[in-house]
Short mmCIF file of C-alpha atoms in Angstrom, two decimals:
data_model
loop_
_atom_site.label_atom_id
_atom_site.label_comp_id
_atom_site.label_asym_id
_atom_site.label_seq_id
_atom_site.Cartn_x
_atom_site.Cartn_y
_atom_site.Cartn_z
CA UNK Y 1 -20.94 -7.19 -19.42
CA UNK Y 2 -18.64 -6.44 -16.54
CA UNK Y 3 -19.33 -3.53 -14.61
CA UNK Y 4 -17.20 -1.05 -13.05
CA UNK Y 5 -17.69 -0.49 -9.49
CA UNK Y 6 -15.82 2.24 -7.56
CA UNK Y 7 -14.85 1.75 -3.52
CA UNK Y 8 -14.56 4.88 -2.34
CA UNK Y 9 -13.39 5.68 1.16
CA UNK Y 10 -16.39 8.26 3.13
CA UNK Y 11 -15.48 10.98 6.24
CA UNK Y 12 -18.31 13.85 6.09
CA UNK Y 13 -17.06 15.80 3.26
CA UNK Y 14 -18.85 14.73 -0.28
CA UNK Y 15 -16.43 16.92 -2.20
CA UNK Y 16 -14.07 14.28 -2.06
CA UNK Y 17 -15.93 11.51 -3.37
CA UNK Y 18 -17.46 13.35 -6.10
CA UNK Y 19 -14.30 14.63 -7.60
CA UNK Y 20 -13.49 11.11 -7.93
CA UNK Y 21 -16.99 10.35 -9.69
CA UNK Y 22 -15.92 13.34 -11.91
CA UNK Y 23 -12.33 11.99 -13.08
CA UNK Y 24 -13.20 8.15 -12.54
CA UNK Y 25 -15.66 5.86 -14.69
CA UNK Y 26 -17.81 3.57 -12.52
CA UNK Y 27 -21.06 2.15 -12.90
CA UNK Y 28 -21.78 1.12 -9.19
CA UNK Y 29 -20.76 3.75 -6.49
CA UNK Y 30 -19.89 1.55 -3.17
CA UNK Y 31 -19.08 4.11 -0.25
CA UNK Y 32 -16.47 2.60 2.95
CA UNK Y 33 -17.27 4.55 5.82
CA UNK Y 34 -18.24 4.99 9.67
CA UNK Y 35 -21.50 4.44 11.02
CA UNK Y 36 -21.79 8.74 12.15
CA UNK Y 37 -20.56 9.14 8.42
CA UNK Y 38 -24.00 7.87 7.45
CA UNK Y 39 -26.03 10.39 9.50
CA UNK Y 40 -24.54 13.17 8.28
CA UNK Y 41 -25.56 15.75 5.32
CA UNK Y 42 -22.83 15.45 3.42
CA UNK Y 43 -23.58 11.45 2.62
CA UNK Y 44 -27.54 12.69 1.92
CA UNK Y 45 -26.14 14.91 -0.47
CA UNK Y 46 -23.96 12.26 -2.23
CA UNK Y 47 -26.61 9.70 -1.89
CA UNK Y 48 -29.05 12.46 -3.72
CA UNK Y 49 -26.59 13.13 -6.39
CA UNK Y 50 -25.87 9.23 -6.85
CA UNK Y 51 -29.61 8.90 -7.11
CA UNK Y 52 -30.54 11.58 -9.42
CA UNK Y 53 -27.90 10.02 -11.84
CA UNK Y 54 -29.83 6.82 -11.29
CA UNK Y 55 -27.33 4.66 -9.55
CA UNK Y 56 -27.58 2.90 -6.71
CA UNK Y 57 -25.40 3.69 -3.91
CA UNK Y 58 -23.84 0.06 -1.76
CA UNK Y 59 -23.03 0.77 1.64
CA UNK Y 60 -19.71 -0.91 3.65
CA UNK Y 61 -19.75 0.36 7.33
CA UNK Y 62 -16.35 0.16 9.21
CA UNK Y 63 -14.87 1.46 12.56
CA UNK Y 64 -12.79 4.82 10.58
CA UNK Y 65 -10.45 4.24 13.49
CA UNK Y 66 -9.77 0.93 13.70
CA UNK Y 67 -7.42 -0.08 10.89
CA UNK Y 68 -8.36 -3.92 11.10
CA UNK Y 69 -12.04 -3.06 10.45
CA UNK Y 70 -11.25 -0.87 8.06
CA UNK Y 71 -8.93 -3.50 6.01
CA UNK Y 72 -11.28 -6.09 6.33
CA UNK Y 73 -14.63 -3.84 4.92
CA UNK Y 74 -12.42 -2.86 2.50
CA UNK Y 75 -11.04 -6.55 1.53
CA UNK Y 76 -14.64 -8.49 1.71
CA UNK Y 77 -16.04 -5.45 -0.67
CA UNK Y 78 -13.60 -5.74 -3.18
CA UNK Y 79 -13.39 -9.49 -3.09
CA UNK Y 80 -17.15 -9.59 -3.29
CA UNK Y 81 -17.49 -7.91 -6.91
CA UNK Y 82 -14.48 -9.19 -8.09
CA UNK Y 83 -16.83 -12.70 -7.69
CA UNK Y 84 -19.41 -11.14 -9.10
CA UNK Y 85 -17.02 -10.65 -12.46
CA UNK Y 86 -17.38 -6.89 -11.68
CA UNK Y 87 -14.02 -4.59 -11.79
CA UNK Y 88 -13.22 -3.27 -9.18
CA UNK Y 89 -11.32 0.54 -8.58
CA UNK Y 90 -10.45 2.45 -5.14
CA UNK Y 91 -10.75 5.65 -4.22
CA UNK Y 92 -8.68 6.39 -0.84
CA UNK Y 93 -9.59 10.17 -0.84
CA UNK Y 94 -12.67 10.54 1.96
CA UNK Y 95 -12.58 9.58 5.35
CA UNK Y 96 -10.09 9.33 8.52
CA UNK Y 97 -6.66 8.56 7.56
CA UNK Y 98 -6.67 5.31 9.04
CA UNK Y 99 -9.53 4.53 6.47
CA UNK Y 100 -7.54 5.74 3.54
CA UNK Y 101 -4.40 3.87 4.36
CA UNK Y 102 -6.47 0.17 5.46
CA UNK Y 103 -8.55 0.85 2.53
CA UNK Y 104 -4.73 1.59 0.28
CA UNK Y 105 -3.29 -1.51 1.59
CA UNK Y 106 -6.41 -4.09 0.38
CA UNK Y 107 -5.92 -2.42 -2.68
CA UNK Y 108 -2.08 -3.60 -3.17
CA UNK Y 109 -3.12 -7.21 -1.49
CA UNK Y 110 -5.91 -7.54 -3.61
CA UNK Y 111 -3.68 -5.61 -6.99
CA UNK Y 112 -6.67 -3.26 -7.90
CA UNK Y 113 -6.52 0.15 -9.02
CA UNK Y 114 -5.89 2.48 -6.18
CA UNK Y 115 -6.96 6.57 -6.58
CA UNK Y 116 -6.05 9.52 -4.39
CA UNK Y 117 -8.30 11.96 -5.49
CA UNK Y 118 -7.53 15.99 -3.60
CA UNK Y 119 -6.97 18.33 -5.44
CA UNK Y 120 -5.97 16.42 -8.44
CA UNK Y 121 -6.67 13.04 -9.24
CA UNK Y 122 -3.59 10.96 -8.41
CA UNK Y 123 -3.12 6.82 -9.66
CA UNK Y 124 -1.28 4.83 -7.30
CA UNK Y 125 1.29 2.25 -8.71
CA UNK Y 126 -0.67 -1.00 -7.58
CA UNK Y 127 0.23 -3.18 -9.99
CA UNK Y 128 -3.72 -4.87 -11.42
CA UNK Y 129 -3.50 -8.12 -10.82
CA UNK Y 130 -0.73 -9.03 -8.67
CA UNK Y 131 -1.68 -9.82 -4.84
CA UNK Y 132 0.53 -10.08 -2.04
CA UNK Y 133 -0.89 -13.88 -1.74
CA UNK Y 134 1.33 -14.21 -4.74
CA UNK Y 135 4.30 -13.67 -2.76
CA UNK Y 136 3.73 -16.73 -0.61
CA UNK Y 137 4.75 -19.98 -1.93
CA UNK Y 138 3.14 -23.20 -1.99
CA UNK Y 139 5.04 -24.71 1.00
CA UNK Y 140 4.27 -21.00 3.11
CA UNK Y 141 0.82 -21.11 2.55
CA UNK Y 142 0.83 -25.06 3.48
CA UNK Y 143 2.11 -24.03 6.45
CA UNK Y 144 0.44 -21.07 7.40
CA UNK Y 145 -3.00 -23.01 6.36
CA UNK Y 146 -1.41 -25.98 9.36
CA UNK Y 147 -0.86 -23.19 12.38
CA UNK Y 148 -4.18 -22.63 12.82
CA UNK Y 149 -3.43 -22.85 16.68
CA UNK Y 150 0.06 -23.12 18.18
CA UNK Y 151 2.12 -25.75 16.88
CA UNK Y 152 5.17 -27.64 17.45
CA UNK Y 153 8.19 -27.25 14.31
CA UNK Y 154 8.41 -30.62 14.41
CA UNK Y 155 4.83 -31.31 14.19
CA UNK Y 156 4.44 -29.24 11.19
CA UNK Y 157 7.74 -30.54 9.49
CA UNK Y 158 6.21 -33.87 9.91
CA UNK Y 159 2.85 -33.26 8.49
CA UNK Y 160 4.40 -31.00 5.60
CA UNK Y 161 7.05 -34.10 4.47
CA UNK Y 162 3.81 -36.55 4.56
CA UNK Y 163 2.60 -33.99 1.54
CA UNK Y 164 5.74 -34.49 -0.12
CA UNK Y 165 7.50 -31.07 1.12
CA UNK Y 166 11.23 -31.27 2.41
CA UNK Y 167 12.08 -30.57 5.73
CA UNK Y 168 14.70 -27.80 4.31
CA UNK Y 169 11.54 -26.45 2.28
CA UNK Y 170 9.67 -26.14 5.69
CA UNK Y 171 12.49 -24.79 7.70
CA UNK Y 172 13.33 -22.13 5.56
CA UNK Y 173 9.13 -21.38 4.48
CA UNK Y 174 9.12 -20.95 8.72
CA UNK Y 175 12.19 -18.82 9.20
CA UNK Y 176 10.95 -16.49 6.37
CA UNK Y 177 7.28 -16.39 7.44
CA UNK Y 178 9.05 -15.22 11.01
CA UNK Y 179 10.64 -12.59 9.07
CA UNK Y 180 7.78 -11.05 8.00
CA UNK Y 181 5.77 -11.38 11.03
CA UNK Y 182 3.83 -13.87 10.25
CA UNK Y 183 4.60 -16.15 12.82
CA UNK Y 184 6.56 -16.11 16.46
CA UNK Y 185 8.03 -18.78 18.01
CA UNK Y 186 8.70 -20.25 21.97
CA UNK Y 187 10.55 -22.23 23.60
CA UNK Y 188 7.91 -24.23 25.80
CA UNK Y 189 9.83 -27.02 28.28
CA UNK Y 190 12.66 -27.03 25.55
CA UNK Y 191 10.32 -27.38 22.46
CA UNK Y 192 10.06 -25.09 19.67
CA UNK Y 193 6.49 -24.05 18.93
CA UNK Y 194 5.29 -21.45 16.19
CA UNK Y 195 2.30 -19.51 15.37
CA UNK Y 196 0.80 -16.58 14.31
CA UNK Y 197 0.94 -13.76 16.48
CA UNK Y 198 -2.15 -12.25 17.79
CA UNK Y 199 -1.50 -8.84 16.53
CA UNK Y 200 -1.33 -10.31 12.95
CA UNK Y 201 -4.01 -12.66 12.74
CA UNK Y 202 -6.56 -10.51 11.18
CA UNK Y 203 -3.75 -10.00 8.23
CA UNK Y 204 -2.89 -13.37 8.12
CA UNK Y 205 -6.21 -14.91 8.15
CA UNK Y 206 -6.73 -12.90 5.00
CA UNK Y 207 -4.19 -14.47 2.82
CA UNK Y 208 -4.17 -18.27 4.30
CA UNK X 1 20.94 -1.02 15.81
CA UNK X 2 17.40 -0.09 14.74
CA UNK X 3 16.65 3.01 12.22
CA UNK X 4 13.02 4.58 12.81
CA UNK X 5 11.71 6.20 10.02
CA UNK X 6 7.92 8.17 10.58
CA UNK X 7 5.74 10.76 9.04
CA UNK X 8 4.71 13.40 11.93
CA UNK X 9 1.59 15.94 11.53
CA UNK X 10 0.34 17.91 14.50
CA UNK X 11 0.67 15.57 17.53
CA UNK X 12 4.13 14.23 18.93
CA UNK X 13 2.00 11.20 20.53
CA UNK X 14 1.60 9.70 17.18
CA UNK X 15 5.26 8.89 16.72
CA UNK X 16 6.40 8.83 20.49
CA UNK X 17 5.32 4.62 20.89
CA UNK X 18 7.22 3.42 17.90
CA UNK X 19 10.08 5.43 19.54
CA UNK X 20 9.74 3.80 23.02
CA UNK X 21 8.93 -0.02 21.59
CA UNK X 22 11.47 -0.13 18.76
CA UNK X 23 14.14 -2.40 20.32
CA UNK X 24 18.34 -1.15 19.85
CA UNK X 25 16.90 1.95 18.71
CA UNK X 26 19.85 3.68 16.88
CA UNK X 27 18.37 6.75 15.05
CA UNK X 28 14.70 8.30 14.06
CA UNK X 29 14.10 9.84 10.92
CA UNK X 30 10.83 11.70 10.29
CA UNK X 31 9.09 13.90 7.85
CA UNK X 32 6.67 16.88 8.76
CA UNK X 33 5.09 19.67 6.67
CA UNK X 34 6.13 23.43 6.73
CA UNK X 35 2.72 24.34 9.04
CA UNK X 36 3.22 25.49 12.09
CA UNK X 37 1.83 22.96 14.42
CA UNK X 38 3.81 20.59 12.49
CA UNK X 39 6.91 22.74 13.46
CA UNK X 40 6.04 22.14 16.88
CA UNK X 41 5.38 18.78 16.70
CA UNK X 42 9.17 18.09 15.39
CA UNK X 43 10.59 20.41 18.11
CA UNK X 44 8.65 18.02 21.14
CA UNK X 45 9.92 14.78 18.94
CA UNK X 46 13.49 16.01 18.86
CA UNK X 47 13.40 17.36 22.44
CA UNK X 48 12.11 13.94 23.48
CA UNK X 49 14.70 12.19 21.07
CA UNK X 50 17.59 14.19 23.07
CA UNK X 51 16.44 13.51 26.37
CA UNK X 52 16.97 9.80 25.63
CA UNK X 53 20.08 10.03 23.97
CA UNK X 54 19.00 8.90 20.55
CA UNK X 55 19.88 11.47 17.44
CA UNK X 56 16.77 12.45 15.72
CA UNK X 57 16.76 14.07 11.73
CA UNK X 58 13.82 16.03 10.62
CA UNK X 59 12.98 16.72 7.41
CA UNK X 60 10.22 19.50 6.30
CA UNK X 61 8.57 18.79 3.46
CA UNK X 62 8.36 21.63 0.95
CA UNK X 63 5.08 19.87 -0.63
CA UNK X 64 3.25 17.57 2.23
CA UNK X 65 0.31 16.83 -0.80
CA UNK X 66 2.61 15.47 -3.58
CA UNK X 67 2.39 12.28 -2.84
CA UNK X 68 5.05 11.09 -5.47
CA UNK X 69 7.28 13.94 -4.75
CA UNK X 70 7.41 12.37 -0.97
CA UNK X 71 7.97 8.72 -1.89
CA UNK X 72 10.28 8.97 -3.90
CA UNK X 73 12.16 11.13 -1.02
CA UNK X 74 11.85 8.71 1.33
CA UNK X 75 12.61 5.65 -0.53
CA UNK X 76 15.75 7.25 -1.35
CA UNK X 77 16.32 7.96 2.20
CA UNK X 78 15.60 4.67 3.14
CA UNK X 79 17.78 3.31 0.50
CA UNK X 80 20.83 5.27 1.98
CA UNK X 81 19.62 4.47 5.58
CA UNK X 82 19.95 0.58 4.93
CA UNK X 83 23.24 0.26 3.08
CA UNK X 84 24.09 -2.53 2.28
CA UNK X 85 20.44 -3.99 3.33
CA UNK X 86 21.68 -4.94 6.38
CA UNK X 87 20.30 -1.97 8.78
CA UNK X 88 16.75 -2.64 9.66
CA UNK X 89 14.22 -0.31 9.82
CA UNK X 90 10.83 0.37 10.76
CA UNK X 91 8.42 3.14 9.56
CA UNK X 92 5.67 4.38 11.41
CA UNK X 93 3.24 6.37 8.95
CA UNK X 94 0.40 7.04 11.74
CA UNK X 95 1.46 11.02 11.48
CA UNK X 96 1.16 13.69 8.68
CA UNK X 97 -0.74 14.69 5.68
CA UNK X 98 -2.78 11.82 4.15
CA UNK X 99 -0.56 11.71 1.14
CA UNK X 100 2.22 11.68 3.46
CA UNK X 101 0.87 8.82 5.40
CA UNK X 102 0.20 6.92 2.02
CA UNK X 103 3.41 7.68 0.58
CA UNK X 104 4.92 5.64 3.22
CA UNK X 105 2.84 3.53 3.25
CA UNK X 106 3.34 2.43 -0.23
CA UNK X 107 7.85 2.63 0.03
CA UNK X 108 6.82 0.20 3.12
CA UNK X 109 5.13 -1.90 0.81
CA UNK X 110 7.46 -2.07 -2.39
CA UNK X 111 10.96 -2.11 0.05
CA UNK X 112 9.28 -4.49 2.42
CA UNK X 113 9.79 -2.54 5.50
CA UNK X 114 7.85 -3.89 8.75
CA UNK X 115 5.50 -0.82 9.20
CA UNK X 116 3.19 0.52 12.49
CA UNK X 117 0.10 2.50 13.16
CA UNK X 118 -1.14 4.18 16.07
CA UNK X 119 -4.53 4.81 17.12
CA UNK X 120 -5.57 8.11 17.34
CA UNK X 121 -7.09 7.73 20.42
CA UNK X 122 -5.74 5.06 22.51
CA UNK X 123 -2.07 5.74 21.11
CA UNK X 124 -2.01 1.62 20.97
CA UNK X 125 0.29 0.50 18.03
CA UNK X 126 -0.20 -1.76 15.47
CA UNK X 127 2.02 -3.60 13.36
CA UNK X 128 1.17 -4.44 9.86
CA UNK X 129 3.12 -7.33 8.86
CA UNK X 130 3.89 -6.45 5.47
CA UNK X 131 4.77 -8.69 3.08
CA UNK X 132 7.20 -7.28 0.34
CA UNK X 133 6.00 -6.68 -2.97
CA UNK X 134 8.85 -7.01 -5.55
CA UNK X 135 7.00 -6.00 -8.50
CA UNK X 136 9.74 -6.02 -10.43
CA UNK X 137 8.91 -10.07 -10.17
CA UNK X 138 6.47 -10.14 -12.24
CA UNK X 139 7.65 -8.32 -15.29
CA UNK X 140 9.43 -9.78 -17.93
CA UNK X 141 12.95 -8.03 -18.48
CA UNK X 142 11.60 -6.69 -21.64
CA UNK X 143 8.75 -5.11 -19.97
CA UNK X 144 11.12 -3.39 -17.62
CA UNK X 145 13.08 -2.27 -20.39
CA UNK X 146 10.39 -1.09 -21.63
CA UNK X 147 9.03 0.48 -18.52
CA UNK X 148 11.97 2.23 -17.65
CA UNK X 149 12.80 3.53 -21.85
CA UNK X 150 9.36 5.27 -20.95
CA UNK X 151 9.98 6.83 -17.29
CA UNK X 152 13.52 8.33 -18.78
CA UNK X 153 11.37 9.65 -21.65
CA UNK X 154 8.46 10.92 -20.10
CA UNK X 155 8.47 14.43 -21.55
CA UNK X 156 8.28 12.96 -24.94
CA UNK X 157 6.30 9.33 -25.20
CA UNK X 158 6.76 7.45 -28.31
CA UNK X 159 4.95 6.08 -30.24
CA UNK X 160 5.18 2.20 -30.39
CA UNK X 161 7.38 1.42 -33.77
CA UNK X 162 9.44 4.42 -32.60
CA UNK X 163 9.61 2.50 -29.16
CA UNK X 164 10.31 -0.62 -30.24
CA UNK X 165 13.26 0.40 -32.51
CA UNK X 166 14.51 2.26 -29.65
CA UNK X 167 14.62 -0.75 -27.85
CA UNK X 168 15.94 -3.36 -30.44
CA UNK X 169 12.72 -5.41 -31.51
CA UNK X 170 9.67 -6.16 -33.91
CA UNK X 171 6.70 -3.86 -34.11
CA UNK X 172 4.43 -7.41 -32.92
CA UNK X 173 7.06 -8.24 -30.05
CA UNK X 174 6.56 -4.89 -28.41
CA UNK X 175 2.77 -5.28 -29.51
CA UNK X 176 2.84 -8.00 -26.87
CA UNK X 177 4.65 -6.08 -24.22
CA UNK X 178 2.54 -2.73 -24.41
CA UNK X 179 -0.75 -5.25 -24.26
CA UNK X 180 1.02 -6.77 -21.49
CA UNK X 181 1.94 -3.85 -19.34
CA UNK X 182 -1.55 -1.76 -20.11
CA UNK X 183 -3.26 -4.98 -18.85
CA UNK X 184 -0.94 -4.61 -15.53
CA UNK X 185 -1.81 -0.82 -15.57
CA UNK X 186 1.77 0.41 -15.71
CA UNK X 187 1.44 1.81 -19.58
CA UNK X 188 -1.53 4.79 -20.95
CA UNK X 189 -2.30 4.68 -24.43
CA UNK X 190 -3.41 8.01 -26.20
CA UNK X 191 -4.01 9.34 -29.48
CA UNK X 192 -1.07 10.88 -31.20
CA UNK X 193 -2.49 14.15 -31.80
CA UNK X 194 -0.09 15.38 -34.58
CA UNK X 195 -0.82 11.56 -36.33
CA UNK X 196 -4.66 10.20 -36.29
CA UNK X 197 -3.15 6.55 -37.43
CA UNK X 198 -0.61 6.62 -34.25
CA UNK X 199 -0.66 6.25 -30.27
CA UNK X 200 1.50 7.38 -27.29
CA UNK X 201 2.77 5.24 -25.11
CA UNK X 202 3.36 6.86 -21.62
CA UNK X 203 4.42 5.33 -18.28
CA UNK X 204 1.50 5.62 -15.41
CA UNK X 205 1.86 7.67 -12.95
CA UNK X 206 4.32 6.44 -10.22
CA UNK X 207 6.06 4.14 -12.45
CA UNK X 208 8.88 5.65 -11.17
CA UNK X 209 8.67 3.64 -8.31
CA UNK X 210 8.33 0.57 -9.68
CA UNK X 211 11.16 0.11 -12.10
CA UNK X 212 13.43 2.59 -9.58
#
């Protein structure tokens, strides 16, 4: 039987997360928060509730100010009970608002359930099911899987057409992935190299 | 020529580095609640705005916690902002309410729009290379027919014969399509409470945005 588990984004204030427990099923809590979160009475009191009901309470601990961190925690948690067969809902209600937003945005790359939970609970349009990886096509993610470290256009054109992809396909799967930031090119000596910028690594490497 | 759209709480700083990095900068839009510090935050934005020549529109919020209320505001805004889709623009969303900072977040998402963050503390900003996502994509026309029958009809969901007549087909085909969009979480079923035997069909909350 699959069970439910319930991400919820953590600051100090336990309010928030337990109005979602209130208008949200779960069956595993699994709190996203910062380190000085953890030490604080607010998460005692939610990890004394959580026990009394006789759950178990699953830590993630993220930097609550660094939105890479936060994206990531968020992304390996969900990705690790979806594995497990479990389903997986967010709660983006506790926490810094770099938390909530990182914590929003693996929820639409990842197409689970996404809660805002204030004053009223609040379902976010994320659409179950459908990731941003979705949005990449075969010949994209070929090439984004190939620039692993700077490469040359024509060295990727000419490993791409070896798997049978045309060198119109590549061109336009590189122009496109430049669009959306995925990649930056140079000129080096005359010769057109690509690759993925630094500042979007961490995204990238999440949806090779 | 470069539109910057942002959401702004208390501090100016959390909106000034998207001003001074966006390249042929050619206007800034921004939100900002009605409180007070927020006030004063737009007035150091637009002061700083003037000195370098750009124009600057603010817009106070008359609700900076209705989260649906704001995106659907600012996708329209963006929507007028880019024309004919040629006009690019950026959003910062490091400023502002949570739900104003989420709102944004999630028009950057469905319109695609290359989106920043600042840090709070070093005022460093980040770009989140968004990828668009069309949902429209992946539903079937019928289930955006469907979809959008329900939006227009919110204040009174049907039921699902009186839905599919509505919309031209069998009872089973729009069986298929109401299993198919509750899987995809963009449909609620409830009891019919005037008719134990019959169920409501609403849109989920936000649909709006999906099928608008």
């Amino acid at each position: 039987m699959p069970r439910t588990v319930l991400i919820s984004t953590f600051g100090f204030d336990e309010q928030k997360v337990l109005r979602a427990l209130r208008w949200i099923p779960y069956d595993r809590l699994v709190l996203l928060a910062g380190d000085k979160s953890l030490k604080e009475p607010g998460f005692r009191r939610l990890e004394a509730a959580e026990n009394a009901s006789g759950g178990a309470l699953e830590l993630l601990t993220v930097d609550p100010f660094d939105f890479r961190s936060c994206f990531e925690g968020a992304l390996g948690g969900i990705r690790r009970h979806r594995k497990a067969g479990d389903e997986v809902r967010m709660n983006v209600s506790g926490g810094t608002k770099v938390l909530a937003d990182a914590a929003l945005l693996a929820a639409f790359q990842e197409g689970v359930e996404a809660w805002h939970c204030e004053d009223r609970p609040v379902r976010l349009p994320v659409l179950k099911g459908v990731t941003f990886s979705d949005r990449l096509s075969t010949v994209q993610r070929a090439v984004l899987a190939f620039v692993d470290r700077p490469r040359r256009v024509s060295a990727i054109v000419e490993r791409l057409r070896s798997e049978g992809y045309s060198e119109r396909a590549v061109q336009s799967a590189i122009s496109r992935l430049r669009e959306a930031g995925m990649l930056s090119g140079t000129l080096t000596a005359g010769i057109p190299f690509v690759s993925v910028p630094p500042a979007s690594e961490w995204f990238v490497r999440n949806i090779r | 020529m470069t539109i910057l759209f942002g959401t702004l709480g208390w501090r100016p700083q959390s909106l000034m580095p998207s001003i001074k990095s966006t390249p042929e900068l050619d206007k800034v839009v921004f939100y900002h609640s009605a409180h007070e510090k927020s006030r004063q935050a737009r007035a150091k934005v637009i002061e700083y705005c003037s000195t370098l020549g750009v124009p600057a529109t603010a817009y106070e919020l008359s609700d900076a916690f209705n989260l649906f209320q704001i995106a659907q505001r600012i996708r329209e805004d963006v929507a007028k902002a880019r024309k004919d889709g040629s006009t690019p623009v950026r959003f910062n969303i490091a400023g502002g309410t949570r739900l104003m900072s989420s709102a944004a977040l999630l028009v950057c998402v469905l319109e695609g729009i290359p989106t920043t963050y600042v840090h709070d503390e070093t005022n460093e900003e980040i770009q989140l290379p968004l990828l668009r996502l069309n949902y429209a994509d992946h539903l079937s026309e019928k289930q955006r027919a469907v979809l959008s029958y329900l939006v227009a009809h919110r204040d009174h969901p049907p039921n699902e014969t009186s839905l599919a007549k509505a919309l031209g087909v069998h009872k089973s085909t729009m069986n298929h399509h109401v299993k198919q969009l509750l899987s995809k979480g963009m449909i609620e079923v409830t009891p019919d409470p005037k008719d134990t035997r019959a169920h409501l069909i609403r849109a989920a909350p936000g649909a709006e945005l999906l099928v608008g």
